Backbone as JSON Lines, residues from 0, in Angstrom:
{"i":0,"aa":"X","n":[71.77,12.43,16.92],"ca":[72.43,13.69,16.67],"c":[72.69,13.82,15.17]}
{"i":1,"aa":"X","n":[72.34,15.17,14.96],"ca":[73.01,15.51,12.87],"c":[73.73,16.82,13.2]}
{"i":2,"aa":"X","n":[74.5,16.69,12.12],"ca":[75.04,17.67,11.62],"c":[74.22,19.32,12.02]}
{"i":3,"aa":"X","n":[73.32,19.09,11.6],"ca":[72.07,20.22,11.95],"c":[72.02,20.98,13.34]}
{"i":4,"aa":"X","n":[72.14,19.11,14.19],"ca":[71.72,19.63,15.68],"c":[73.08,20.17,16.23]}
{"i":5,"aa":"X","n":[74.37,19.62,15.99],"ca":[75.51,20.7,15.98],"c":[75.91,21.65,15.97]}
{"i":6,"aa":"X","n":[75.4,21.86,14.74],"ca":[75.75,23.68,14.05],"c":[75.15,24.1,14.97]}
{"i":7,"aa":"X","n":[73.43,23.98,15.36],"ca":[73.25,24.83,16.62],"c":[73.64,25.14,17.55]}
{"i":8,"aa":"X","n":[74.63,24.0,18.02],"ca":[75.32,24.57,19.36],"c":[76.21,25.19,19.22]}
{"i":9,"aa":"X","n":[77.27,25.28,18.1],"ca":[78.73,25.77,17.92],"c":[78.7,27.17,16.93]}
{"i":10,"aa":"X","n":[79.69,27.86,17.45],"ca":[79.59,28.94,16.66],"c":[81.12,28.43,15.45]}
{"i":11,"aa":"X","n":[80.74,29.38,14.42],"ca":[81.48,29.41,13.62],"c":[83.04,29.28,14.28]}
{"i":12,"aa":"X","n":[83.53,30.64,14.91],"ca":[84.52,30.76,15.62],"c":[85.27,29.85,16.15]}
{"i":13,"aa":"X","n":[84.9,28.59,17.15],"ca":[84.58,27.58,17.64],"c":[84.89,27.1,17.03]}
{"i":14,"aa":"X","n":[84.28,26.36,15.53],"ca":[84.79,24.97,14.68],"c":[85.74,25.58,14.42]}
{"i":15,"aa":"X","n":[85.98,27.12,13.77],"ca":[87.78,27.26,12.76],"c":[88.27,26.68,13.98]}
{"i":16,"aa":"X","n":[88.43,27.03,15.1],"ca":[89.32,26.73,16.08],"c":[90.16,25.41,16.38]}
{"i":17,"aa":"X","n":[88.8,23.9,15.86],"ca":[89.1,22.48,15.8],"c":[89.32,22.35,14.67]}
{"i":18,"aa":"X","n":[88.45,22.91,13.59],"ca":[89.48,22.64,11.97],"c":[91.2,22.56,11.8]}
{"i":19,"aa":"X","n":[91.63,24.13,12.36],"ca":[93.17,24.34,12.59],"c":[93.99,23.45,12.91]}
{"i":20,"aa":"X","n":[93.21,23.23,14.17],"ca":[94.18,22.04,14.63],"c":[94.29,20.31,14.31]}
{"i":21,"aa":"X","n":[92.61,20.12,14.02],"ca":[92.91,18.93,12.76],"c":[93.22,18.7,11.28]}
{"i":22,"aa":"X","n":[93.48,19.95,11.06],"ca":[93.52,19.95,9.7],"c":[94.75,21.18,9.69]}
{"i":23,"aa":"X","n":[96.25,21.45,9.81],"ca":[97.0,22.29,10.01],"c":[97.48,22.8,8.49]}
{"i":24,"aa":"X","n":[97.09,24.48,8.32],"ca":[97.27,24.87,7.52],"c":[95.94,25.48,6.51]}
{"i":25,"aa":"X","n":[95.05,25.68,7.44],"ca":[94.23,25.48,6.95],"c":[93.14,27.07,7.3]}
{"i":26,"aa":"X","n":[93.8,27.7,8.23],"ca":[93.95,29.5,7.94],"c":[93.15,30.22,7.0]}
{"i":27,"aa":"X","n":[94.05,29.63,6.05],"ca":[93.64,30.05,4.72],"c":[92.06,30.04,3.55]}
{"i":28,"aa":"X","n":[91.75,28.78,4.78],"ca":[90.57,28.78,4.17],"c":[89.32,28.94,4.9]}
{"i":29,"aa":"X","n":[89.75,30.37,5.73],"ca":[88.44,30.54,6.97],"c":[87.05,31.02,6.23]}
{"i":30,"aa":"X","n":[87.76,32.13,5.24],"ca":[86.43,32.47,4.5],"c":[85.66,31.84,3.57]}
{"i":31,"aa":"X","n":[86.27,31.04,3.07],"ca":[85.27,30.01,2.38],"c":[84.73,29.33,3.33]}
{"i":32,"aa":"X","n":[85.02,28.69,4.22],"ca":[84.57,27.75,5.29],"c":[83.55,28.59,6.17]}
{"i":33,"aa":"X","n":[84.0,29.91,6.25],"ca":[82.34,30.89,7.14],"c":[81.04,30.57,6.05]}
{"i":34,"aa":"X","n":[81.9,31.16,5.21],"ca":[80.63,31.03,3.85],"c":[79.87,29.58,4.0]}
{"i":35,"aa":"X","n":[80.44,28.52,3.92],"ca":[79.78,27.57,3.96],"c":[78.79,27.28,5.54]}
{"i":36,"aa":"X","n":[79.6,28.01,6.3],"ca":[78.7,27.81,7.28],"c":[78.09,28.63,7.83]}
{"i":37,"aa":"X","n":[77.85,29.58,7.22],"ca":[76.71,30.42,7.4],"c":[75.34,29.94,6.31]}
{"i":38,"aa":"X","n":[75.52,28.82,5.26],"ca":[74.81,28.26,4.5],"c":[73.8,27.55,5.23]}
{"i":39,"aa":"X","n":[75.14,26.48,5.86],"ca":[73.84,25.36,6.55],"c":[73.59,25.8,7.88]}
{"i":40,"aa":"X","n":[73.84,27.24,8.55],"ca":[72.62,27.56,9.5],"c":[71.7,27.72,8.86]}
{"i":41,"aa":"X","n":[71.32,28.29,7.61],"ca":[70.31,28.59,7.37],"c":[69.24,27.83,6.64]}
{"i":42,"aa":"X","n":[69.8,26.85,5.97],"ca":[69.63,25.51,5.44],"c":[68.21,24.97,6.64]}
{"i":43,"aa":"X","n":[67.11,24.11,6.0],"ca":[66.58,23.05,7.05],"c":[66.93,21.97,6.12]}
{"i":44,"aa":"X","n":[67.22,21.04,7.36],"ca":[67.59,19.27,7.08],"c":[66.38,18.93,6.54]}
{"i":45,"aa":"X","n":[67.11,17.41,5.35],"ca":[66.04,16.69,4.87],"c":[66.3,15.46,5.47]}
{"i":46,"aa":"X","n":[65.4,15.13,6.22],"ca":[65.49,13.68,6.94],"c":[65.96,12.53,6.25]}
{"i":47,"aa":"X","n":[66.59,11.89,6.64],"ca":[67.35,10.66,5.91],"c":[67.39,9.77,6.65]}
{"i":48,"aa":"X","n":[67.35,8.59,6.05],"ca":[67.46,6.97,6.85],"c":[69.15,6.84,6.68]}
{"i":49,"aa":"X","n":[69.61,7.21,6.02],"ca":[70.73,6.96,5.96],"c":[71.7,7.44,7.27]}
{"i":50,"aa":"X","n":[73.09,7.04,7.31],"ca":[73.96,7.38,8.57],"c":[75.41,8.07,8.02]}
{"i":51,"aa":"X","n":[75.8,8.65,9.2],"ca":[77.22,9.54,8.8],"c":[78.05,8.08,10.05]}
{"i":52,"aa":"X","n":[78.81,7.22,9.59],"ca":[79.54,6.31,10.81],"c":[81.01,6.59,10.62]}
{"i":53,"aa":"X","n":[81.33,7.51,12.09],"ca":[82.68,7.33,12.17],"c":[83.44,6.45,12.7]}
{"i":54,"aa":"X","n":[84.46,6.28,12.13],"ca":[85.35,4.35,12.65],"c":[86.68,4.93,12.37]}
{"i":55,"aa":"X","n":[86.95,3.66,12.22],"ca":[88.78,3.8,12.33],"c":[88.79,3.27,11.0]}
{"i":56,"aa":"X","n":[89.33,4.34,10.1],"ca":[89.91,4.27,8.58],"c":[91.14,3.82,8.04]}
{"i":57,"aa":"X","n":[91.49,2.76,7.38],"ca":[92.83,2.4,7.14],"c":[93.43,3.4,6.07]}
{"i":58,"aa":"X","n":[94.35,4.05,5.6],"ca":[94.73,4.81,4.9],"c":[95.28,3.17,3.87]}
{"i":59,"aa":"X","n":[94.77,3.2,2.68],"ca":[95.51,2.26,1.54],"c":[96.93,2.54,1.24]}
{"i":60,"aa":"X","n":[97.3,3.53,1.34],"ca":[98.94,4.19,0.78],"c":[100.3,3.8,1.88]}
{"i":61,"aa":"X","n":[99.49,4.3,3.23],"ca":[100.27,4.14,4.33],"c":[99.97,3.03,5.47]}
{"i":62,"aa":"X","n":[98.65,2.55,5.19],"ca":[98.82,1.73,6.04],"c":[98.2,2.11,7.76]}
{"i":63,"aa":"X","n":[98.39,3.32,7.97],"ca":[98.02,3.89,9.38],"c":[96.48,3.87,9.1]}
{"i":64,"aa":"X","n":[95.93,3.64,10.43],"ca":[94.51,4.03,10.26],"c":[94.65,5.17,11.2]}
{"i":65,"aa":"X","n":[93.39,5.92,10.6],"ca":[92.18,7.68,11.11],"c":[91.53,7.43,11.45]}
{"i":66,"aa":"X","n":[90.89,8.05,12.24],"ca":[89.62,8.1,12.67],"c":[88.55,9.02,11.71]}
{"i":67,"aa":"X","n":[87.72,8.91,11.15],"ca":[86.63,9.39,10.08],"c":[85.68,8.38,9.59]}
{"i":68,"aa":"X","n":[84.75,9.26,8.52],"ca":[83.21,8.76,8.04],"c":[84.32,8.68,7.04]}
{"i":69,"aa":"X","n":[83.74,7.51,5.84],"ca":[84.09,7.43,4.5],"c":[82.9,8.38,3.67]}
{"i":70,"aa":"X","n":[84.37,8.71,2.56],"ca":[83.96,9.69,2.2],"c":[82.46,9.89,1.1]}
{"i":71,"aa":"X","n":[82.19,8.46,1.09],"ca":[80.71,8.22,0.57],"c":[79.7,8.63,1.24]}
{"i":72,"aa":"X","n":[79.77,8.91,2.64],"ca":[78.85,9.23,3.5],"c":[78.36,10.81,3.73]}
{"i":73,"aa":"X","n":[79.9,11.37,2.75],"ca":[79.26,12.87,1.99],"c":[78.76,13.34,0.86]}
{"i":74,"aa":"X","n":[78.43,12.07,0.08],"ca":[78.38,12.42,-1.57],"c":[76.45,12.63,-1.8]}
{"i":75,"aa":"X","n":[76.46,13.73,-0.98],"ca":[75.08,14.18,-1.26],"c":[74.7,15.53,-0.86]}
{"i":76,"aa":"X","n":[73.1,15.73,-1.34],"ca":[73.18,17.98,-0.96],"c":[73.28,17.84,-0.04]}
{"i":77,"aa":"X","n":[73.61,18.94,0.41],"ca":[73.76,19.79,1.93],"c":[72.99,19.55,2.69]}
{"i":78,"aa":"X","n":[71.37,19.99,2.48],"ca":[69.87,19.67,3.08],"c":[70.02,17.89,3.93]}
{"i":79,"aa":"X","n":[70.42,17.59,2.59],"ca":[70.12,15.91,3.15],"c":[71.42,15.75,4.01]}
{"i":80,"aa":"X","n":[72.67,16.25,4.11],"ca":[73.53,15.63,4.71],"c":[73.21,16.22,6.34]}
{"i":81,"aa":"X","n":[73.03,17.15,6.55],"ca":[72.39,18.45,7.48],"c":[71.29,17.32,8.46]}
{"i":82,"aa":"X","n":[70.52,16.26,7.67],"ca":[70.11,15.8,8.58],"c":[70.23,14.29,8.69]}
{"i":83,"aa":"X","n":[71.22,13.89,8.15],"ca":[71.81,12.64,8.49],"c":[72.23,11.96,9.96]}
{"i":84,"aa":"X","n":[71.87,10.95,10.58],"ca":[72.09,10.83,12.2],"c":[73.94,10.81,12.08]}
{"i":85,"aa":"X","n":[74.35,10.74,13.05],"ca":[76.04,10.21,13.14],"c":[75.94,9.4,14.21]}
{"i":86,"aa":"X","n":[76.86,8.65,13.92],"ca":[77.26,7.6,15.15],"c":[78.65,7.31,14.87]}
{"i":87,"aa":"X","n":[78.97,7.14,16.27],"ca":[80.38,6.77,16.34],"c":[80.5,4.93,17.05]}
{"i":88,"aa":"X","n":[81.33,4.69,16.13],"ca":[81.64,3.19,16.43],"c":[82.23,3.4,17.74]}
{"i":89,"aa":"X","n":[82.25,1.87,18.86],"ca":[82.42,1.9,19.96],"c":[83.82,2.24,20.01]}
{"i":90,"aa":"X","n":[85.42,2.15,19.39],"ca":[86.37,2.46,19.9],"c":[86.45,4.15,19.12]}
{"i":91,"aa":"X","n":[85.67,4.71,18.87],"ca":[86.14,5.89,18.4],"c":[85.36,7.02,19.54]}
{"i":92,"aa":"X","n":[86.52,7.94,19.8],"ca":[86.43,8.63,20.9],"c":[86.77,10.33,20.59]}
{"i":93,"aa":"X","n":[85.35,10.55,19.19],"ca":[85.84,12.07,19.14],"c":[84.77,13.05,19.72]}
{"i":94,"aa":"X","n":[84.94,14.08,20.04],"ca":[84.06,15.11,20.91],"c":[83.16,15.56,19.68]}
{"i":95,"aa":"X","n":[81.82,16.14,20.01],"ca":[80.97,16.4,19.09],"c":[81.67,17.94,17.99]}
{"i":96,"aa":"X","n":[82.67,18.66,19.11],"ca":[82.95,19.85,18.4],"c":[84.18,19.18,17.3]}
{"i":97,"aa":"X","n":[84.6,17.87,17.41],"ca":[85.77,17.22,16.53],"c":[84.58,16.98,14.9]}
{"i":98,"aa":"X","n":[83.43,16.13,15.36],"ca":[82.8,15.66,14.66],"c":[82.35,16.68,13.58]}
{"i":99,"aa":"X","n":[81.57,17.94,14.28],"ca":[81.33,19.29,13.53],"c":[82.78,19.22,12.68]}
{"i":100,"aa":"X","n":[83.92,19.24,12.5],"ca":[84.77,20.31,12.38],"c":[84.91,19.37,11.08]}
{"i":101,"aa":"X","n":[85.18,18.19,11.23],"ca":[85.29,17.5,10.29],"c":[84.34,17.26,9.04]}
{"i":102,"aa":"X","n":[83.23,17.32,9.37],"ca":[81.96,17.07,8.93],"c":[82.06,18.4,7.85]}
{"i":103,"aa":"X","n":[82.34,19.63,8.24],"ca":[82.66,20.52,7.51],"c":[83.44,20.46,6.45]}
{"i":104,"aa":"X","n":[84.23,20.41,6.95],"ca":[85.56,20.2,5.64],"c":[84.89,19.15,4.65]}
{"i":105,"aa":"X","n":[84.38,17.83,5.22],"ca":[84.26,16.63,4.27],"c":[82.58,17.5,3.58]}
{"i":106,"aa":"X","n":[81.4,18.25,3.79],"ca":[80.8,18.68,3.19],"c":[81.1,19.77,2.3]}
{"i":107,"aa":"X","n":[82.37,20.35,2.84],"ca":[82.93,21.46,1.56],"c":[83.36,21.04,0.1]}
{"i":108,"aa":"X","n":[84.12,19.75,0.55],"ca":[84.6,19.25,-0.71],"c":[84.38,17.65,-1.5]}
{"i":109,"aa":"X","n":[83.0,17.65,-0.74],"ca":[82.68,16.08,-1.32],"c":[81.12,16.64,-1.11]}
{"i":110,"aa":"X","n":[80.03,17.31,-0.76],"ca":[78.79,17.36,-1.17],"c":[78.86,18.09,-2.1]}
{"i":111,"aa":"X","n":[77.15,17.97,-2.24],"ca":[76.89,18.55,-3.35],"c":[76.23,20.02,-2.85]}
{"i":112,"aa":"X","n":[76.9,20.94,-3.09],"ca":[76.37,22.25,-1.96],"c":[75.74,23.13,-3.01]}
{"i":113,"aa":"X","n":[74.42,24.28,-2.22],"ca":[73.73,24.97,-3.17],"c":[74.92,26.23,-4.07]}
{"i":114,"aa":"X","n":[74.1,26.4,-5.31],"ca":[74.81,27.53,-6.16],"c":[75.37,28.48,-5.5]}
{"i":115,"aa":"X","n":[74.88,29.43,-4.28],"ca":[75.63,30.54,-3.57],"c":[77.07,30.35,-2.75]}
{"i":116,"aa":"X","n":[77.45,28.9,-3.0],"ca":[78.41,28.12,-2.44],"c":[79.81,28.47,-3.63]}
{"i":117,"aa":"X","n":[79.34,28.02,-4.56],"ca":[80.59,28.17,-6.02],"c":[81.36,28.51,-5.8]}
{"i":118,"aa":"X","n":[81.24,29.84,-5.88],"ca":[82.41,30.84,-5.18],"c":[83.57,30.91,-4.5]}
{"i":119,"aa":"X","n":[83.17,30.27,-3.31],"ca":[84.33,30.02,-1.81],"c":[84.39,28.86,-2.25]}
{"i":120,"aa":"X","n":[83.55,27.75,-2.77],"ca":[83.83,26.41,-3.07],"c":[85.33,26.63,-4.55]}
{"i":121,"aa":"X","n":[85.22,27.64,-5.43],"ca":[86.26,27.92,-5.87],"c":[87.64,28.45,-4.9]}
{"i":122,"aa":"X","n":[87.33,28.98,-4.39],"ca":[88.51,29.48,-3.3],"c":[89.27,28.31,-2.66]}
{"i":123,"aa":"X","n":[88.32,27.09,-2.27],"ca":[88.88,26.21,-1.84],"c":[89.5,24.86,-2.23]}
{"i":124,"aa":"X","n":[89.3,24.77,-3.29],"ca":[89.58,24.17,-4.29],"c":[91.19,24.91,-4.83]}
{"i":125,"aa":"X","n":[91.01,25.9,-5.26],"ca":[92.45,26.38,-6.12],"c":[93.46,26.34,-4.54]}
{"i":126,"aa":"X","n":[93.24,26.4,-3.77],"ca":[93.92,26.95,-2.33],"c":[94.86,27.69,-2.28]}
């Protein structure tokens, strides 16, 4: 499964819906976040050997661990992240529409997204 094969199933509507609630407060940033994802529907994936692995993340500050990909596993274009496989380590138990939702946010503000992006990528940034 990628990122790619996701977006096909889910509508925009749909992820704000799991963003909200994993990410609270976050309303505010529907229109940059359509924008971006009306990008990578249209986007085709560049095949990659590489992996998106979600696990259980220790937070350094606090001590609690998350569940998420490190955030190295977004530090690339869109194209290529679009077709990156994902896998989830055996104790992590998130639904594919969790995985989308997240995957979003962490490609908004850690890839490297095309020029027609700037814009809302400014929007989301100043917040």
């Amino acid at each position: 499964m990628t990122i790619k094969d996701l977006i096909q199933v889910y509508d925009f509507n749909e992820v704000m819906s799991v963003v909200k609630d994993m990410f609270p407060g976050t309303e505010k940033y529907r229109k940059p976040l359509q924008k971006a994802y009306e990008i990578l529907e249209r986007l085709q994936p560049v095949s990659s050997k590489k992996k998106i692995v979600y696990q259980l993340i220790e937070d350094p500050d606090s001590g609690e661990a998350f569940m998420g990909a490190p955030d190295d596993s977004f530090r690339s274009s869109w194209d290529v992240l679009l077709g990156k496989t994902i896998i989830q380590e055996k104790d992590i138990d998130l639904t594919d529409i969790e995985i989308l939702a997240n995957s979003l946010v962490n490609l908004c503000f850690l890839g490297k997204y095309p020029k027609e992006f700037e814009e809302a990528h400014q929007q989301l940034v100043k917040g």
